[in-house]
GROMACS .gro file of C-alpha atoms in nm:
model
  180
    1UNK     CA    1  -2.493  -0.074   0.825
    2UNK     CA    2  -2.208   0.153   0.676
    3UNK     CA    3  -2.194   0.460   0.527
    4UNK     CA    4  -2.078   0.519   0.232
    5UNK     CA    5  -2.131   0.861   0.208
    6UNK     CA    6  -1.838   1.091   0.090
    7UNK     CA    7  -1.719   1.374   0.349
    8UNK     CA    8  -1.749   1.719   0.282
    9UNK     CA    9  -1.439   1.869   0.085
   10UNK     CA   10  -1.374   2.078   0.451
   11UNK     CA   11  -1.300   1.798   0.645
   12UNK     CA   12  -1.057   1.634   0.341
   13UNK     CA   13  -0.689   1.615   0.457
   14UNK     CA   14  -0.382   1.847   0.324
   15UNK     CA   15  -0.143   1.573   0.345
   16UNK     CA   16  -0.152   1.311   0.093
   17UNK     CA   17  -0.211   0.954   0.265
   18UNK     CA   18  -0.003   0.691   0.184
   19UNK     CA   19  -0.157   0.320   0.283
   20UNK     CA   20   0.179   0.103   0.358
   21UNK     CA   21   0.169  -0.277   0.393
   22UNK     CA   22   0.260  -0.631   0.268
   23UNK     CA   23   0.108  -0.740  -0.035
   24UNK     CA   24  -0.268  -0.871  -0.046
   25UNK     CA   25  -0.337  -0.676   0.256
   26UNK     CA   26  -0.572  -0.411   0.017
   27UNK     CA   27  -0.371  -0.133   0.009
   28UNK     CA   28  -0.487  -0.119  -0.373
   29UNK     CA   29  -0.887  -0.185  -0.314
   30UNK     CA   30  -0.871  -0.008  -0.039
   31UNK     CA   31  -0.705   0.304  -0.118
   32UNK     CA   32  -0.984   0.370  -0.401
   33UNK     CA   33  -1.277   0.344  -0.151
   34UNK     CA   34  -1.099   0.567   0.082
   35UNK     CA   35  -1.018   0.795  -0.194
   36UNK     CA   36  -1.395   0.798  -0.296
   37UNK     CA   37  -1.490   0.880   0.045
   38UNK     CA   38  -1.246   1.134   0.073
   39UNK     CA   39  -1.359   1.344  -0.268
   40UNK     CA   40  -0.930   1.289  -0.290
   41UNK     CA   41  -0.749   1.169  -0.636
   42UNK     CA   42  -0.613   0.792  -0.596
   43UNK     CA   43  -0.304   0.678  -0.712
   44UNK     CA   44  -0.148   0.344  -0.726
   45UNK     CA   45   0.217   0.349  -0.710
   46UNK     CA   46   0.262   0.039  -0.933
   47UNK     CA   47   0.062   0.131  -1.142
   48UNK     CA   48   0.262   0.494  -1.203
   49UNK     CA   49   0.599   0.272  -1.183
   50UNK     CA   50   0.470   0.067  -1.465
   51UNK     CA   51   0.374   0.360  -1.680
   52UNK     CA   52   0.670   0.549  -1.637
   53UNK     CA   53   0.893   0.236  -1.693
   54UNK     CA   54   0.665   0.102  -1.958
   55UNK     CA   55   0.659  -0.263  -1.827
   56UNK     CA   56   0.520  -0.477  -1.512
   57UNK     CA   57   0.660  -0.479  -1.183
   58UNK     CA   58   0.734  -0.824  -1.275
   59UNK     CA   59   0.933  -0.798  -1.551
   60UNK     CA   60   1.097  -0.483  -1.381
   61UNK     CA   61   1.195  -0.747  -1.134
   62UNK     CA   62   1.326  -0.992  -1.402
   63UNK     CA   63   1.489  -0.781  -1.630
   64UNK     CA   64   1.679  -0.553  -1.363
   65UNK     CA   65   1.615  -0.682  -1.022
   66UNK     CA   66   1.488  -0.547  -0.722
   67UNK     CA   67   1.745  -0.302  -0.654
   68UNK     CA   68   1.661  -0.113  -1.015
   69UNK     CA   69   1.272  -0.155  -0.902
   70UNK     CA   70   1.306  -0.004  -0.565
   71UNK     CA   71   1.497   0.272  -0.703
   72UNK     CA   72   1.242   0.370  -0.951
   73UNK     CA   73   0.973   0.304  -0.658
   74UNK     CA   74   1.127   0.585  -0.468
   75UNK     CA   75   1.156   0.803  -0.769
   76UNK     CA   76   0.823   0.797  -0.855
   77UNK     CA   77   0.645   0.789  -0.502
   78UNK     CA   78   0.883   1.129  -0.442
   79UNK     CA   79   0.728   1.244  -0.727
   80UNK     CA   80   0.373   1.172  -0.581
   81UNK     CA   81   0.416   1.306  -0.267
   82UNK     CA   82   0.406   1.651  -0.395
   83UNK     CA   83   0.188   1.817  -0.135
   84UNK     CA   84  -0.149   1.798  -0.307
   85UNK     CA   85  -0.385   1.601  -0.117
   86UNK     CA   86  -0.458   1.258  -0.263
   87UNK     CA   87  -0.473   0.863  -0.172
   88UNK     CA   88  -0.150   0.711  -0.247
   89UNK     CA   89  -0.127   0.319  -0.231
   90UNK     CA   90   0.245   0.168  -0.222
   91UNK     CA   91   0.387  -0.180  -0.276
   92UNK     CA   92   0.470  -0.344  -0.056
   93UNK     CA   93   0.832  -0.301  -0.026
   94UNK     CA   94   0.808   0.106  -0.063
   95UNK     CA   95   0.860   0.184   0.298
   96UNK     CA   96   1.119  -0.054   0.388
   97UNK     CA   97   1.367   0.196   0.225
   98UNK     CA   98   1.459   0.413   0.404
   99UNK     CA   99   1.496   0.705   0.199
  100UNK     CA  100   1.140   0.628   0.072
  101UNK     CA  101   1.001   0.576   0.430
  102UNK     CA  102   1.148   0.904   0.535
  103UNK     CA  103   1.002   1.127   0.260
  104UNK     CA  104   0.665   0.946   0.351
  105UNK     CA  105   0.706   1.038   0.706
  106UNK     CA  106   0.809   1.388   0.653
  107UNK     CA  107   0.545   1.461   0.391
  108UNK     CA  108   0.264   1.281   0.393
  109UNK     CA  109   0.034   1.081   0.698
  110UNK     CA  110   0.116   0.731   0.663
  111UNK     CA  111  -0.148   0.455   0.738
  112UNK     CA  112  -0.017   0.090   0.788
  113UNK     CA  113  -0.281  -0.156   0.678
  114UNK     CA  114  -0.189  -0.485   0.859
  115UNK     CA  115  -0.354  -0.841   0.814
  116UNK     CA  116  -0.329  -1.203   0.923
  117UNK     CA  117  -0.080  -1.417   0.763
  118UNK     CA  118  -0.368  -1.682   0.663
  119UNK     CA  119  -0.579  -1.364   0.534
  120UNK     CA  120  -0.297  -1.245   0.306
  121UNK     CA  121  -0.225  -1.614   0.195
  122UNK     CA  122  -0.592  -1.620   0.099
  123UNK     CA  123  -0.616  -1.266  -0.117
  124UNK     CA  124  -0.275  -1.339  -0.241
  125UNK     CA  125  -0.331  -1.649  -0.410
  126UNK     CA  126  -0.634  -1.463  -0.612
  127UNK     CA  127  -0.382  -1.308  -0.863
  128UNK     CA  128  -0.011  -1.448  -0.995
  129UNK     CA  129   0.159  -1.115  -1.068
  130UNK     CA  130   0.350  -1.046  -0.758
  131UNK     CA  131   0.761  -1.142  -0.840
  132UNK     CA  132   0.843  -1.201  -0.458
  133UNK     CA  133   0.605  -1.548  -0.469
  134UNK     CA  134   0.751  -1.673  -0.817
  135UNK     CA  135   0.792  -2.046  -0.746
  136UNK     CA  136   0.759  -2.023  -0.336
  137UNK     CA  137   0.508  -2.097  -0.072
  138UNK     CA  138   0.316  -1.793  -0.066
  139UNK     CA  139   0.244  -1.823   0.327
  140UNK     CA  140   0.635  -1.899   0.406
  141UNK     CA  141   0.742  -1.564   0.226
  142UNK     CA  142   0.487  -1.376   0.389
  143UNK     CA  143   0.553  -1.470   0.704
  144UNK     CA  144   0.944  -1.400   0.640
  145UNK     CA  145   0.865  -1.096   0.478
  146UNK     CA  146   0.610  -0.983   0.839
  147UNK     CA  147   0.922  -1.106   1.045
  148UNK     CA  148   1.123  -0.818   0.903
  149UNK     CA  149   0.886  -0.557   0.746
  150UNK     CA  150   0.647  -0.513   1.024
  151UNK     CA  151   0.851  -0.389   1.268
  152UNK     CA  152   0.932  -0.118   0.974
  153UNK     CA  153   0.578  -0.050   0.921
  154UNK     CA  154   0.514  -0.016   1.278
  155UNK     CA  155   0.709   0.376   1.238
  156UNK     CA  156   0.374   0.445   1.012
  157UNK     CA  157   0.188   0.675   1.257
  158UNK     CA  158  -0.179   0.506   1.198
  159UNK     CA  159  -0.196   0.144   1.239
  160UNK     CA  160  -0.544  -0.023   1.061
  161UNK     CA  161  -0.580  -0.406   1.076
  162UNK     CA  162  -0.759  -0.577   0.785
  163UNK     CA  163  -1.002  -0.843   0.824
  164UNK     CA  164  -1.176  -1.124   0.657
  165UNK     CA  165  -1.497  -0.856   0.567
  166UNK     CA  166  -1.578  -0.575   0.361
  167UNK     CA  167  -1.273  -0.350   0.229
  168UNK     CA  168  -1.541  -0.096   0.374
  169UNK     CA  169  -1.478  -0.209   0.730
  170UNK     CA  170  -1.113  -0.127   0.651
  171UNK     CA  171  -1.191   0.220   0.484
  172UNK     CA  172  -1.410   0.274   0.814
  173UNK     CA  173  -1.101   0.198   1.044
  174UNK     CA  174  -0.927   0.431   0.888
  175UNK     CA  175  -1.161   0.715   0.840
  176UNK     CA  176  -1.185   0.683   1.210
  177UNK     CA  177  -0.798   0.652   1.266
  178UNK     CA  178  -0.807   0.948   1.058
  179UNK     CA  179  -1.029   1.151   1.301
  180UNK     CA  180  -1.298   1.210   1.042
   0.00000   0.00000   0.00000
């Protein structure tokens, strides 16, 4: 059986975490439990984008295109990353540029959650907000989008794969990846 106990503030770390990843693989859901564990704030980069743009990702995407979103996604993740130890969850697209990638390299410890294409397919088709599967095959532009990103995400220095279980098993790996 797990624990789900939180860790004394002591062993908390003094570098944000930033969970990096294609979409679906529960950077989000994932990020919150580690958080928890971690007595550390979470903080969903999408989320912060949307506030601070005061629309979705989506229509982000629509309106301006992904060039504009990424932009803005680098903005606000610099503005995250300011030194004070938290849980930082990115889309999936965040460390691909490599401005962005470099500031979470230099400044923070990055954890790359990685899953199975069918996995992702699967926790994917639960929601219909992500812009990059508007009117495709989700498992064809995931597997496009592993043939380039993961090579990318492989720079990330802590390397967690996600399984068809418990996001607990996942905050576990990491924990562990973690040293704590």
């Amino acid at each position: 059986m797990l624990q789900s106990l939180a860790l004394p503030l002591s062993e908390a770390p003094l570098r944000p975490i930033v969970l990096v990843g294609l979409m679906g693989v529960g950077k989000s859901t994932v990020g919150r439990r580690l958080a928890a564990r971690l007595r550390l704030p979470f903080v969903d980069a999408d989320n912060e984008i949307e506030a601070a743009a005061g629309m979705s990702v989506a229509e982000i995407f629509e309106r301006f295109g992904e060039a504009h979103f990424r932009d803005g996604e680098r903005r606000v993740i610099q503005r995250l990353i300011d030194g004070t130890p938290k849980v930082i969850a990115t889309g999936g697209g965040a460390f691909i540029n490599p401005e962005t990638r470099a500031l979470i390299l230099a400044q923070s410890t990055a954890v790359w959650l990685d899953a199975r294409i069918d996995v992702l397919v699967e926790r994917v088709r639960r929601r219909n907000h992500r812009p990059l599967l508007k009117d495709r095959n989700p498992a064809e532009v995931l597997r496009e989008l592993a043939a380039v990103r993961n090579p990318i995400y492989a720079e990330a220095p802590i390397h967690v794969s996600s399984h068809q279980a418990p996001h607990e098993h996942t905050v576990v790996a990491i924990l562990k990846a973690l040293g704590r």
